[in-house]
Short mmCIF file of C-alpha atoms in Angstrom, two decimals:
data_model
loop_
_atom_site.label_atom_id
_atom_site.label_comp_id
_atom_site.label_asym_id
_atom_site.label_seq_id
_atom_site.Cartn_x
_atom_site.Cartn_y
_atom_site.Cartn_z
CA MET A 135 -32.10 23.29 -122.98
CA PRO A 136 -30.58 27.32 -121.57
CA ALA A 137 -26.63 26.91 -121.18
CA THR A 138 -27.42 28.75 -118.08
CA LEU A 139 -29.99 25.70 -116.47
CA GLY A 140 -26.97 23.01 -118.32
CA ILE A 141 -24.59 23.98 -115.72
CA VAL A 142 -26.78 23.94 -113.09
CA LEU A 143 -27.61 20.69 -113.65
CA LEU A 144 -24.32 19.54 -114.04
CA LEU A 145 -22.94 21.12 -110.75
CA LEU A 146 -25.92 19.34 -108.65
CA LEU A 147 -25.05 15.56 -109.63
CA ALA A 148 -21.94 16.59 -109.90
CA VAL A 149 -22.33 18.07 -105.82
CA ALA A 150 -24.10 15.00 -104.79
CA ARG A 151 -21.89 12.66 -106.12
CA GLU A 152 -19.57 14.28 -104.15
CA ALA A 153 -21.63 14.08 -101.64
CA THR A 154 -22.04 10.38 -101.64
CA ALA A 155 -18.30 10.01 -101.90
CA ALA A 156 -17.55 11.77 -98.85
CA ARG A 157 -20.28 9.34 -97.36
CA VAL A 158 -18.59 6.65 -98.98
CA ARG A 159 -15.10 7.29 -97.64
CA ARG A 160 -16.80 7.69 -93.94
CA LEU A 161 -18.22 3.95 -93.72
CA ALA A 162 -15.32 1.17 -93.27
CA PRO A 163 -14.51 0.11 -96.88
CA ALA A 164 -15.61 -3.71 -96.46
CA SER A 165 -19.27 -3.23 -95.25
CA ALA A 166 -22.41 -3.73 -96.96
CA SER A 167 -23.74 -0.14 -96.59
CA ALA A 168 -20.07 1.22 -98.16
CA ARG A 169 -20.41 -1.12 -101.21
CA GLN A 170 -24.44 0.34 -101.23
CA TRP A 171 -22.94 3.73 -101.75
CA ARG A 172 -19.97 2.98 -103.60
CA ALA A 173 -22.74 1.02 -106.52
CA ALA A 174 -24.93 4.64 -105.47
CA ARG A 175 -21.69 6.74 -106.60
CA ALA A 176 -21.42 4.13 -109.80
CA TRP A 177 -24.70 5.15 -111.00
CA GLN A 178 -24.45 8.68 -109.96
CA SER A 179 -20.89 8.93 -112.10
CA GLY A 180 -23.18 7.86 -115.15
CA ALA A 181 -25.56 10.13 -114.31
CA LEU A 182 -23.02 13.12 -115.00
CA ALA A 183 -21.66 12.10 -118.09
CA LEU A 184 -25.38 11.18 -120.16
CA ALA A 185 -25.78 14.78 -118.88
CA ALA A 186 -22.33 16.01 -119.67
CA ALA A 187 -23.58 14.84 -123.28
CA ALA A 188 -26.36 15.59 -123.68
CA LEU A 189 -25.88 19.85 -122.47
CA ILE A 190 -22.65 19.58 -125.13
CA PRO A 191 -25.24 21.42 -127.80
CA ALA A 192 -26.82 23.57 -125.71
CA LEU A 193 -23.01 25.16 -124.67
CA ILE A 194 -21.24 25.57 -127.32
CA THR A 195 -21.54 26.65 -131.28
CA ARG A 196 -21.83 24.75 -133.99
CA PRO A 197 -18.22 23.00 -134.56
CA SER A 198 -16.88 23.83 -138.26
CA PRO A 199 -15.09 20.36 -139.36
CA PRO A 200 -17.32 18.65 -140.82
CA LEU A 201 -16.59 15.38 -138.83
CA LEU A 202 -17.43 17.37 -135.87
CA GLY A 203 -19.94 19.00 -137.27
CA GLN A 204 -21.40 15.40 -137.54
CA ALA A 205 -20.59 14.39 -134.05
CA TYR A 206 -22.05 17.61 -132.70
CA SER A 207 -25.76 17.17 -135.32
CA LEU A 208 -25.58 13.59 -133.54
CA LEU A 209 -25.53 14.82 -129.80
CA ASP A 210 -28.18 17.14 -130.17
CA ARG A 211 -30.87 15.00 -132.08
CA LEU A 212 -29.79 12.40 -129.03
CA ALA A 213 -29.45 15.08 -126.80
CA PRO A 214 -33.31 13.83 -125.03
CA LEU A 215 -32.86 10.77 -124.88
CA LEU A 216 -29.55 10.73 -123.22
CA LEU A 217 -31.51 13.39 -120.60
CA VAL A 218 -33.60 10.45 -119.63
CA GLY A 219 -30.66 8.56 -119.25
CA ALA A 220 -29.22 10.48 -116.72
CA ALA A 221 -32.59 11.02 -115.07
CA GLY A 222 -32.99 7.09 -115.01
CA ALA A 223 -29.33 6.69 -113.90
CA PHE A 224 -29.50 9.14 -111.11
CA ALA A 225 -33.13 7.50 -110.27
CA MET A 226 -31.18 3.90 -109.43
CA ALA A 227 -29.15 5.70 -107.37
CA ALA A 228 -31.81 7.98 -105.41
CA ARG A 229 -32.90 4.34 -105.31
CA LEU A 230 -30.22 3.17 -103.30
CA VAL A 231 -29.20 6.01 -100.78
CA GLY A 232 -33.42 6.41 -100.37
CA PRO A 233 -34.22 5.35 -96.64
CA TRP A 234 -30.85 7.29 -95.44
CA ALA A 235 -31.51 10.43 -97.40
CA TRP A 236 -35.78 9.66 -95.61
CA ARG A 237 -34.52 9.49 -92.24
CA GLN A 238 -31.98 12.22 -93.25
CA LEU A 239 -35.03 14.65 -93.85
CA ARG A 240 -37.11 13.29 -90.88
CA ARG A 241 -34.76 14.37 -88.25
CA TYR A 242 -34.37 17.32 -89.18
CA GLY A 243 -38.11 17.76 -89.72
CA THR A 244 -38.71 17.09 -85.67
CA GLY A 245 -35.58 19.67 -84.84
CA ARG A 246 -33.82 17.69 -83.43
CA SER A 247 -29.78 18.81 -82.94
CA GLY A 248 -26.99 17.05 -80.62
CA ALA A 249 -26.45 13.97 -79.91
CA ALA A 250 -29.94 13.42 -79.78
CA ASP A 251 -30.15 14.13 -83.66
CA ALA A 252 -27.15 12.00 -84.94
CA GLU A 253 -27.46 7.98 -85.49
CA PRO A 254 -26.63 5.17 -84.13
CA GLY A 255 -23.93 4.81 -85.57
CA GLU A 256 -22.81 8.50 -85.55
CA ALA A 257 -22.98 8.42 -81.94
CA GLY A 258 -20.74 4.66 -81.64
CA LEU A 259 -24.24 3.71 -79.78
CA ASN A 260 -24.78 -0.24 -79.71
CA PRO A 261 -28.11 -1.82 -79.28
CA GLN A 262 -30.01 -2.27 -76.40
CA HIS A 263 -31.24 -5.07 -76.61
CA THR A 264 -29.53 -8.75 -78.02
CA PRO A 265 -31.70 -11.07 -80.51
CA ARG A 266 -32.67 -13.59 -79.77
CA THR A 267 -31.03 -15.92 -82.14
CA LEU A 268 -28.37 -14.80 -81.23
CA ARG A 269 -28.50 -15.32 -77.64
CA ASP A 270 -29.78 -19.02 -78.14
CA TRP A 271 -26.53 -19.74 -81.03
CA ILE A 272 -24.22 -18.35 -77.62
CA ARG A 273 -25.99 -20.55 -75.17
CA GLU A 274 -25.58 -23.68 -77.56
CA ASN A 275 -22.43 -23.88 -79.53
CA GLY A 276 -20.29 -21.21 -77.20
CA PRO A 277 -17.86 -22.98 -75.41
CA GLU A 278 -18.92 -23.78 -71.46
CA PHE A 279 -17.54 -20.30 -70.38
CA HIS A 280 -20.99 -18.15 -68.08
CA TYR A 281 -22.92 -15.81 -70.17
CA ARG A 282 -24.98 -12.56 -69.17
CA PHE A 283 -27.30 -10.64 -72.26
CA ASP A 284 -27.43 -7.03 -72.03
CA VAL A 285 -25.63 -6.27 -68.57
CA GLY A 286 -26.50 -2.71 -67.96
CA THR A 287 -23.88 -0.02 -66.18
CA ALA A 288 -23.91 4.03 -66.01
CA ALA A 289 -21.60 4.47 -69.04
CA GLY A 290 -23.92 2.29 -70.80
CA VAL A 291 -25.32 -1.83 -72.34
CA ALA A 292 -22.68 -4.44 -72.70
CA ASN A 293 -24.91 -6.63 -74.82
CA LEU A 294 -22.53 -10.37 -73.70
CA LEU A 295 -20.77 -10.75 -70.10
CA ILE A 296 -18.43 -13.36 -71.09
CA ASP A 297 -17.22 -14.82 -66.87
CA THR A 298 -14.16 -17.31 -67.18
CA ASP A 299 -12.35 -18.89 -65.23
CA GLU A 300 -8.97 -16.39 -66.09
CA ALA A 301 -11.11 -12.70 -67.09
CA ARG A 302 -14.40 -10.90 -67.64
CA TYR A 303 -14.61 -10.20 -71.11
CA SER A 304 -17.42 -7.64 -71.80
CA VAL A 305 -18.78 -7.14 -75.91
CA TYR A 306 -20.28 -4.30 -77.26
CA ILE A 307 -21.50 -4.46 -80.93
CA LEU A 308 -21.53 -2.01 -83.36
CA ALA A 309 -22.67 -1.90 -86.96
CA PRO A 310 -20.27 -2.14 -89.97
CA GLU A 311 -22.41 0.60 -91.55
CA GLN A 312 -21.35 2.59 -87.86
CA PHE A 313 -17.65 1.95 -88.08
CA ASN A 314 -16.03 4.74 -89.67
CA GLN A 315 -17.91 7.72 -88.34
CA GLY A 316 -18.98 6.16 -85.44
CA LEU A 317 -15.78 4.47 -83.40
CA PRO A 318 -14.72 6.75 -82.40
CA ALA A 319 -17.32 7.55 -79.91
CA ALA A 320 -17.58 3.35 -79.03
CA LEU A 321 -14.34 3.59 -78.01
CA GLY A 322 -14.32 5.47 -75.20
CA ARG A 323 -17.76 4.14 -73.98
CA ALA A 324 -16.44 0.24 -74.37
CA ALA A 325 -13.66 1.15 -72.25
CA ALA A 326 -15.88 2.29 -69.88
CA ILE A 327 -18.30 -0.24 -69.57
CA GLY A 328 -15.89 -3.05 -69.22
CA GLU A 329 -14.09 -0.65 -66.42
CA ALA A 330 -17.22 -0.27 -64.39
CA LEU A 331 -17.75 -4.29 -64.86
CA GLY A 332 -14.14 -5.33 -64.12
CA ALA A 333 -14.07 -7.23 -67.58
CA GLN A 334 -11.94 -6.78 -70.36
CA ALA A 335 -13.72 -5.18 -73.35
CA ILE A 336 -14.30 -6.00 -77.61
CA ILE A 337 -15.84 -3.89 -79.59
CA TRP A 338 -17.51 -6.64 -82.16
CA ILE A 339 -18.19 -5.28 -85.97
CA ALA A 340 -20.67 -8.06 -87.38
CA ASP A 341 -19.29 -7.95 -90.85
CA THR A 342 -18.50 -12.24 -92.09
CA SER A 343 -17.09 -9.77 -95.26
CA THR A 344 -13.99 -9.11 -93.43
CA ARG A 345 -12.41 -11.53 -90.37
CA GLN A 346 -9.07 -9.75 -88.03
CA ALA A 347 -8.71 -8.24 -84.66
CA TYR A 348 -6.53 -5.66 -83.57
CA ARG A 349 -5.78 -4.20 -80.83
CA SER A 350 -7.41 -0.51 -80.21
CA THR A 351 -4.08 1.16 -79.36
CA ALA A 352 -6.12 5.12 -78.23
CA HIS A 353 -8.04 2.65 -75.30
CA PRO A 354 -7.52 -1.05 -73.73
CA VAL A 355 -9.91 -2.05 -76.36
CA ASP A 356 -10.12 -5.51 -78.90
CA LEU A 357 -12.05 -5.05 -81.82
CA VAL A 358 -13.16 -8.27 -83.53
CA SER A 359 -14.25 -7.63 -87.50
CA GLY A 360 -16.34 -11.46 -88.38
CA GLY A 361 -19.45 -13.73 -87.66
CA ILE A 362 -20.03 -14.07 -82.94
CA PRO A 363 -17.35 -17.19 -83.55
CA ASP A 364 -14.58 -15.39 -84.25
CA VAL A 365 -15.33 -13.15 -81.24
CA LEU A 366 -15.10 -16.34 -78.88
CA ARG A 367 -12.56 -17.89 -80.64
CA LEU A 368 -9.98 -14.33 -79.34
CA VAL A 369 -12.19 -14.42 -76.34
CA ALA A 370 -11.34 -18.36 -75.66
CA VAL A 371 -7.97 -16.98 -77.01
CA LYS A 372 -7.17 -14.15 -74.22
CA ASP A 373 -8.57 -17.30 -71.78
CA ARG A 374 -5.59 -19.79 -72.05
CA ALA A 375 -3.70 -16.87 -72.33
CA ALA A 376 -4.30 -15.24 -69.12
CA ARG A 377 -3.70 -19.10 -67.54
CA ARG A 378 -0.52 -19.75 -68.71
CA ARG A 379 0.75 -15.92 -67.02
CA ARG A 380 -1.17 -17.62 -63.83
CA GLU A 381 0.71 -20.48 -64.42
CA ARG A 382 4.10 -19.10 -64.67
CA ARG A 383 3.75 -16.32 -61.76
CA GLU A 384 3.16 -19.75 -60.01
CA ARG A 385 6.09 -21.37 -61.36
CA ARG A 386 8.14 -17.80 -60.70
CA LEU A 387 6.32 -18.09 -56.83
CA ARG A 388 8.19 -22.32 -57.14
CA GLN A 389 10.40 -21.86 -57.84
CA GLU A 390 11.27 -18.67 -55.34
CA GLU A 391 10.38 -21.30 -52.97
CA GLN A 392 12.85 -23.13 -54.12
CA ARG A 393 15.65 -20.64 -54.05
CA GLN A 394 14.86 -20.33 -50.48
CA GLY A 395 15.34 -23.91 -49.66
CA ARG A 396 12.06 -23.58 -48.29
CA VAL A 397 10.33 -26.83 -47.61
CA ARG A 398 6.50 -27.80 -46.47
CA TRP A 399 7.28 -29.30 -42.74
CA GLY A 400 4.61 -31.36 -41.43
CA SER A 401 3.48 -32.42 -38.49
CA GLN A 402 2.03 -35.67 -38.39
CA ASP A 403 3.43 -38.86 -37.48
CA ALA A 404 5.33 -41.52 -40.41
CA GLU A 405 1.88 -43.85 -38.48
CA ALA A 406 -0.80 -41.37 -38.03
CA ALA A 407 -0.51 -40.48 -41.22
CA ARG A 408 -0.57 -43.43 -43.51
CA GLU A 409 -4.04 -43.91 -41.99
CA GLY A 410 -5.11 -41.23 -44.42
CA HIS A 411 -3.61 -42.52 -47.34
CA ASP A 412 -3.37 -46.26 -49.97
CA GLY A 413 -0.79 -47.79 -48.39
CA GLU A 414 0.57 -48.47 -51.53
CA ALA A 415 1.30 -44.97 -52.75
CA TRP A 416 1.99 -44.02 -48.99
CA GLU A 417 5.34 -46.42 -49.41
CA ARG A 418 5.59 -45.32 -52.81
CA PHE A 419 6.95 -41.52 -51.39
CA VAL A 420 8.03 -42.10 -48.37
CA ARG A 421 10.44 -44.73 -49.08
CA LYS A 422 11.69 -44.34 -52.61
CA ALA A 423 11.41 -41.19 -53.61
CA PRO A 424 13.92 -40.64 -51.27
CA ILE A 425 16.65 -42.96 -52.66
CA HIS A 426 14.72 -42.55 -56.16
CA PRO A 427 18.06 -41.37 -58.84
CA TYR A 428 15.98 -38.82 -60.28
CA MET A 429 14.45 -36.98 -58.03
CA ARG A 430 17.68 -36.74 -55.54
CA SER A 431 19.53 -34.56 -58.38
CA ARG A 432 16.17 -32.31 -58.74
CA LEU A 433 16.45 -31.50 -55.16
CA PHE A 434 19.65 -30.49 -54.98
CA ARG A 435 19.19 -28.12 -57.93
CA ARG A 436 15.88 -27.40 -55.84
CA HIS A 437 18.07 -26.53 -53.05
CA GLU A 438 20.49 -25.13 -54.69
CA GLY A 439 23.07 -27.74 -52.90
CA ARG A 440 22.81 -25.88 -49.84
CA CYS A 441 21.06 -28.78 -46.09
CA ALA A 442 17.58 -27.67 -45.81
CA LEU A 443 18.31 -27.69 -42.14
CA CYS A 444 21.60 -25.60 -41.86
CA GLY A 445 22.04 -23.50 -45.43
CA GLU A 446 26.05 -24.89 -44.98
CA SER A 447 26.71 -26.59 -48.60
CA LEU A 448 25.54 -30.93 -48.97
CA GLU A 449 29.27 -31.45 -50.97
CA THR A 450 30.84 -31.42 -48.52
CA ALA A 451 28.66 -33.62 -46.34
CA GLU A 452 30.33 -37.38 -44.86
CA PRO A 453 28.54 -39.69 -45.18
CA ASP A 454 26.53 -38.55 -48.38
CA TRP A 455 23.69 -36.13 -47.97
CA GLU A 456 20.39 -37.45 -47.39
CA ALA A 457 17.30 -36.59 -48.25
CA ARG A 458 14.27 -37.42 -45.83
CA VAL A 459 10.47 -36.55 -45.23
CA ALA A 460 9.52 -33.61 -44.12
CA ASP A 461 5.66 -34.08 -44.03
CA TYR A 462 4.45 -37.67 -44.57
CA ASP A 463 0.97 -36.48 -44.77
CA HIS A 464 1.36 -37.15 -48.48
CA ALA A 465 1.61 -39.91 -50.97
CA CYS A 466 2.67 -40.93 -54.53
CA GLN A 467 -0.13 -39.27 -57.07
CA SER A 468 1.80 -40.93 -60.07
CA LEU A 469 1.35 -44.80 -62.20
CA ALA A 470 4.05 -44.25 -64.49
CA THR A 471 6.66 -46.78 -62.86
CA THR A 472 9.99 -48.06 -63.66
CA GLN A 473 13.01 -50.06 -63.33
CA LEU A 474 16.04 -48.50 -61.61
CA ILE A 475 18.98 -49.18 -58.73
CA PRO A 476 17.97 -46.65 -56.45
CA HIS A 477 20.35 -44.72 -54.82
CA GLY A 478 22.49 -46.01 -51.64
CA GLU A 479 22.26 -49.59 -53.37
CA ARG A 480 25.85 -51.21 -54.26
CA GLN A 481 24.57 -54.89 -55.70
CA ALA A 482 23.54 -53.65 -59.23
CA LEU A 483 20.04 -54.53 -59.24
CA ARG A 484 17.16 -52.71 -59.86
CA TYR A 485 13.44 -53.10 -58.42
CA GLU A 486 10.84 -51.45 -59.38
CA MET A 487 10.51 -47.57 -59.20
CA PRO A 488 8.27 -44.59 -59.43
CA ASP A 489 8.72 -43.24 -62.66
CA CYS A 490 9.78 -39.90 -61.24
CA GLU A 491 10.76 -38.36 -64.85
CA GLN A 492 8.42 -39.38 -66.98
CA CYS A 493 5.61 -37.75 -64.17
CA LEU A 494 7.44 -34.60 -64.12
CA ILE A 495 6.94 -34.39 -67.71
CA ASP A 496 3.03 -35.03 -67.85
CA THR A 497 1.22 -34.08 -64.29
CA PRO A 498 4.63 -31.76 -63.25
CA SER A 499 1.84 -30.36 -60.21
CA TYR A 500 2.28 -34.02 -59.02
CA PHE A 501 6.09 -33.64 -58.83
CA ASP A 502 6.00 -30.63 -56.97
CA SER A 503 3.51 -31.81 -54.75
CA CYS A 504 6.31 -34.74 -54.24
CA ILE A 505 9.75 -32.87 -54.22
CA GLU A 506 8.50 -29.68 -51.90
CA ARG A 507 7.98 -32.98 -49.59
CA LEU A 508 11.14 -33.69 -48.82
CA ALA A 509 14.65 -31.88 -47.61
CA PRO A 510 18.19 -32.47 -48.62
CA VAL A 511 19.90 -32.81 -45.76
CA HIS A 512 22.88 -33.79 -43.52
CA PRO A 513 23.22 -37.02 -41.96
CA GLN A 514 23.85 -34.81 -38.30
CA CYS A 515 21.61 -31.60 -39.10
CA TRP A 516 19.09 -34.48 -39.19
CA ARG A 517 20.06 -36.68 -35.93
CA ALA A 518 20.13 -33.17 -34.84
CA ARG A 519 16.39 -32.22 -35.07
CA GLN A 520 15.36 -35.85 -34.36
CA GLU A 521 16.72 -34.63 -31.06
CA ALA A 522 15.55 -31.45 -30.67
CA GLN A 523 11.48 -32.66 -31.77
CA GLN A 524 12.06 -35.27 -28.87
CA ARG A 525 12.49 -32.41 -25.52
CA PRO A 526 9.24 -31.26 -23.95
CA GLY A 527 7.88 -27.68 -25.34
CA THR A 528 9.68 -27.71 -28.46
CA SER A 529 7.76 -27.08 -31.66
CA GLU A 530 8.24 -28.41 -35.53
CA ALA A 531 9.32 -24.38 -36.24
CA GLU A 532 12.41 -24.63 -33.60
CA ALA A 533 13.32 -27.80 -34.35
CA SER A 534 13.45 -27.40 -38.15
CA ALA A 535 15.86 -23.54 -37.22
#
């Protein structure tokens, strides 16, 4: 083979290998497509090495040392076989990347360009229709959320829209071979779709060989690599976090009300309110909660040691301050009981009382519903309120002021 033709052949093989290596660098490292292109690169490296060995006799003269001369003669005799081997290795590489190359040729043959000329992965496009098997699996095995599929917006299609009690999530499917080249466009499109739907955007990279979830730094988008269970698991985690944030906000609001000494004042008298509740549960709240030592201590802290009517300190109350029922339209919802000595009981006798301390631990909402209907007051302030209520034309707000 002439030396010039050999050099051209080696250059073509080197260029083909470098193009394949560049394609590998643009793909997600753990994706199936990247593995296929890495295999093609290995076959091209083998073809390049075999071709270089076969072309050595055509590129250099026979060396004078005997040992090198024998090696030269061997390569000269084996050159045809080495070239056949190089051709076979290159054919294996072409077989691996042939479908992609054929798509490229067809694309350029039609004369398309720009965004329409790009592959779906290069443009970061997601499928317009979610596979039926995936839909059925999510409906049968997913958490008890509300699911909608292929929801269209002006910005694009959300492949999966999930509504929970706390928030909404839009899932954008991105094929793993589209990861590196199409991700920037996919991030912008997924964020726009999420904004249009009032949802938190998630990009799902359907690659089960790697399982990870992380937050994009450029857009308000979460990225999940793995199977659909990993996506649903992320949604469940984010939903629990949103619920905890909401509960903390509600707790802070309640604490703010506590700091301001607010009390839920009812409008019904005791007899009228009792008719709408279970008698025993109503008695536990109205008769026993105000003299429960733990409830009194929590009520004192809730109001920062100040009277709910006048705002003055309760520590100087003569006689001792009282816990009064502000709203009779309520009943104790906890069934837990305990034996203890009620406040004001002079004899060391234990009585069956509601276990308010355990109720706060097990069901804090039940405890809050009771304590917000109790008011720590000076005895004289309570008497003044009772007298004001008996005067004609006095409203509940005026009596409590």
